[in-house]
C-alpha cells in the first residue's frame, strides 16, 4: 500500500475574497472575508460554497451569477445535475475571473473506469468552459461495481499528476469504502462530500475523514434532504427545528444561517443550494456572528443517526447507468 502519509492538515484561516461585499459587521467578516480551508495537498478552498443540485438548467446560470456577485467563490456541481454548462455561463456572466473561483464537480457512476473517467473530465471541462478543475470527486462509491470505482479514482490520480485538476476526492464514502479505496490507490482524497446536517451528522465518517486528513464537506448543509420532495414521508424538516429556531432568534439570524455557522465552526465545508436571490445572499451572510460552545453542543445533540438521503451501500443500477451526454 502506498497511501500518502495522513497529515492533520485541514487547517483554517481567513482570507480576503476578491469582490466580496465589505459588510464588515463582525470579527469574522473583516474586509468581507470568507473562511478558507487548506486541503491535504496545500490547496486552499473557500469553506462556504454554492450548490446547484436540482437547480433547473434555465435558472442555474442566473443563480451562479448572483452567488458570485454576492461573494461566493466556490461552486459545487456534478455531471449528473445536468447543469455544468449553465454553471459555466453563470461564471462568465458574473465577470468574476475564473482563477478566483473554486470549481468542484463530480464524475457520475456510468463514467467510472479508467479511460471513461479521463473522458468524463473532458466532458465536464468542455461543458463548464474551463481548462482545469479545482476539485474533481467521485459522486458515489457504487458498491455494485467497486472495481470500476477504484479505476475511476486512479484516473483522478492521473489528472492530478498531469495538473488538470488541483485536488481530487470522493462523495458518499463511508468508513469501509474509504478503507478499501485507500488500500488500492496512492493519493488520499482531499475531500469526502457526505450528507451532513444537524439531524444526521455521521460522526463515524467524520472521524475516519479526520484520521486520514480528508476534509469533510456537508451536502444538504441546511437539511434540504430532510424536506424536499421525493425522499419519503418519514422525514422531519430540520429547518423547522425548535432548538435551532431559538438559537437563531437569539442571534437575529435565520435557522439556515445558524446551521451554516454550525458547519463552519466545525471546520467543515458547506455548499448550500438556492435559486432564490434573497436566500442566496442570506446563506452567505454568516460571517458576522459566532455560536457559543453551548449552542454548538445543543445543535450537535440533535443528531438522530437516521439518514434522509440514499444509503451509499445500496446499489441503484438503473440510476447509476444514466448516461451523461457529451455536450
Ligand atoms: N454528493 C451528493 O450526493 C449530493 C447530494 C445532494 C446535494 N449535494 C450538493 O449539496 C448541495 C446542497 O445540498 P441540497 O441542495 O441537497 O440541500 P440544502 O442546500 O441543504 O437545501 C436546499 C433547499 O433549501 C432551500 N433553501 C435554501 N436556502 C434557504 C434558506 N435560507 N431558508 C430556507 N430554505 C432555503 C432551497 O430552496 P430554494 O432554491 O427555493 O431557495 C432548497 O430547497 C447541492 O446543491 C449539491 O451541490 C450533493
CSV table of N, CA and C in Angstrom, one decimal, residues 52 54-61 83 86 273 275:
chain,number,residue,atom,x,y,z
A,52,UNK,N,-25.7,23.4,-6.6
A,52,UNK,CA,-26.7,23.6,-7.7
A,52,UNK,C,-27.5,22.3,-8.0
A,54,UNK,N,-30.5,20.0,-8.3
A,54,UNK,CA,-31.9,20.3,-8.6
A,54,UNK,C,-32.2,21.8,-9.0
A,55,UNK,N,-31.1,22.5,-9.3
A,55,UNK,CA,-31.3,23.9,-9.8
A,55,UNK,C,-31.6,23.6,-11.3
A,56,UNK,N,-32.8,24.0,-11.8
A,56,UNK,CA,-33.2,23.8,-13.2
A,56,UNK,C,-32.1,24.5,-14.1
A,57,UNK,N,-31.7,23.8,-15.2
A,57,UNK,CA,-30.7,24.5,-16.0
A,57,UNK,C,-31.1,25.9,-16.4
A,58,UNK,N,-32.3,26.2,-16.6
A,58,UNK,CA,-32.7,27.5,-17.1
A,58,UNK,C,-32.6,28.6,-15.9
A,59,UNK,N,-32.4,28.1,-14.7
A,59,UNK,CA,-32.3,29.0,-13.6
A,59,UNK,C,-30.8,29.0,-13.0
A,60,UNK,N,-30.0,28.1,-13.5
A,60,UNK,CA,-28.7,27.8,-12.9
A,60,UNK,C,-27.8,29.0,-13.2
A,61,UNK,N,-27.7,29.5,-14.4
A,61,UNK,CA,-26.7,30.5,-14.7
A,61,UNK,C,-27.0,31.8,-13.9
A,83,UNK,N,-26.3,20.5,-15.3
A,83,UNK,CA,-26.3,21.9,-15.4
A,83,UNK,C,-24.8,22.5,-15.4
A,86,UNK,N,-24.5,25.5,-17.7
A,86,UNK,CA,-25.1,26.7,-17.1
A,86,UNK,C,-24.3,27.3,-16.0
A,273,UNK,N,-27.6,25.2,-1.4
A,273,UNK,CA,-28.2,25.4,-2.7
A,273,UNK,C,-29.3,26.4,-2.5
A,275,UNK,N,-31.9,28.8,-5.5
A,275,UNK,CA,-32.1,29.6,-6.8
A,275,UNK,C,-32.8,30.9,-6.5
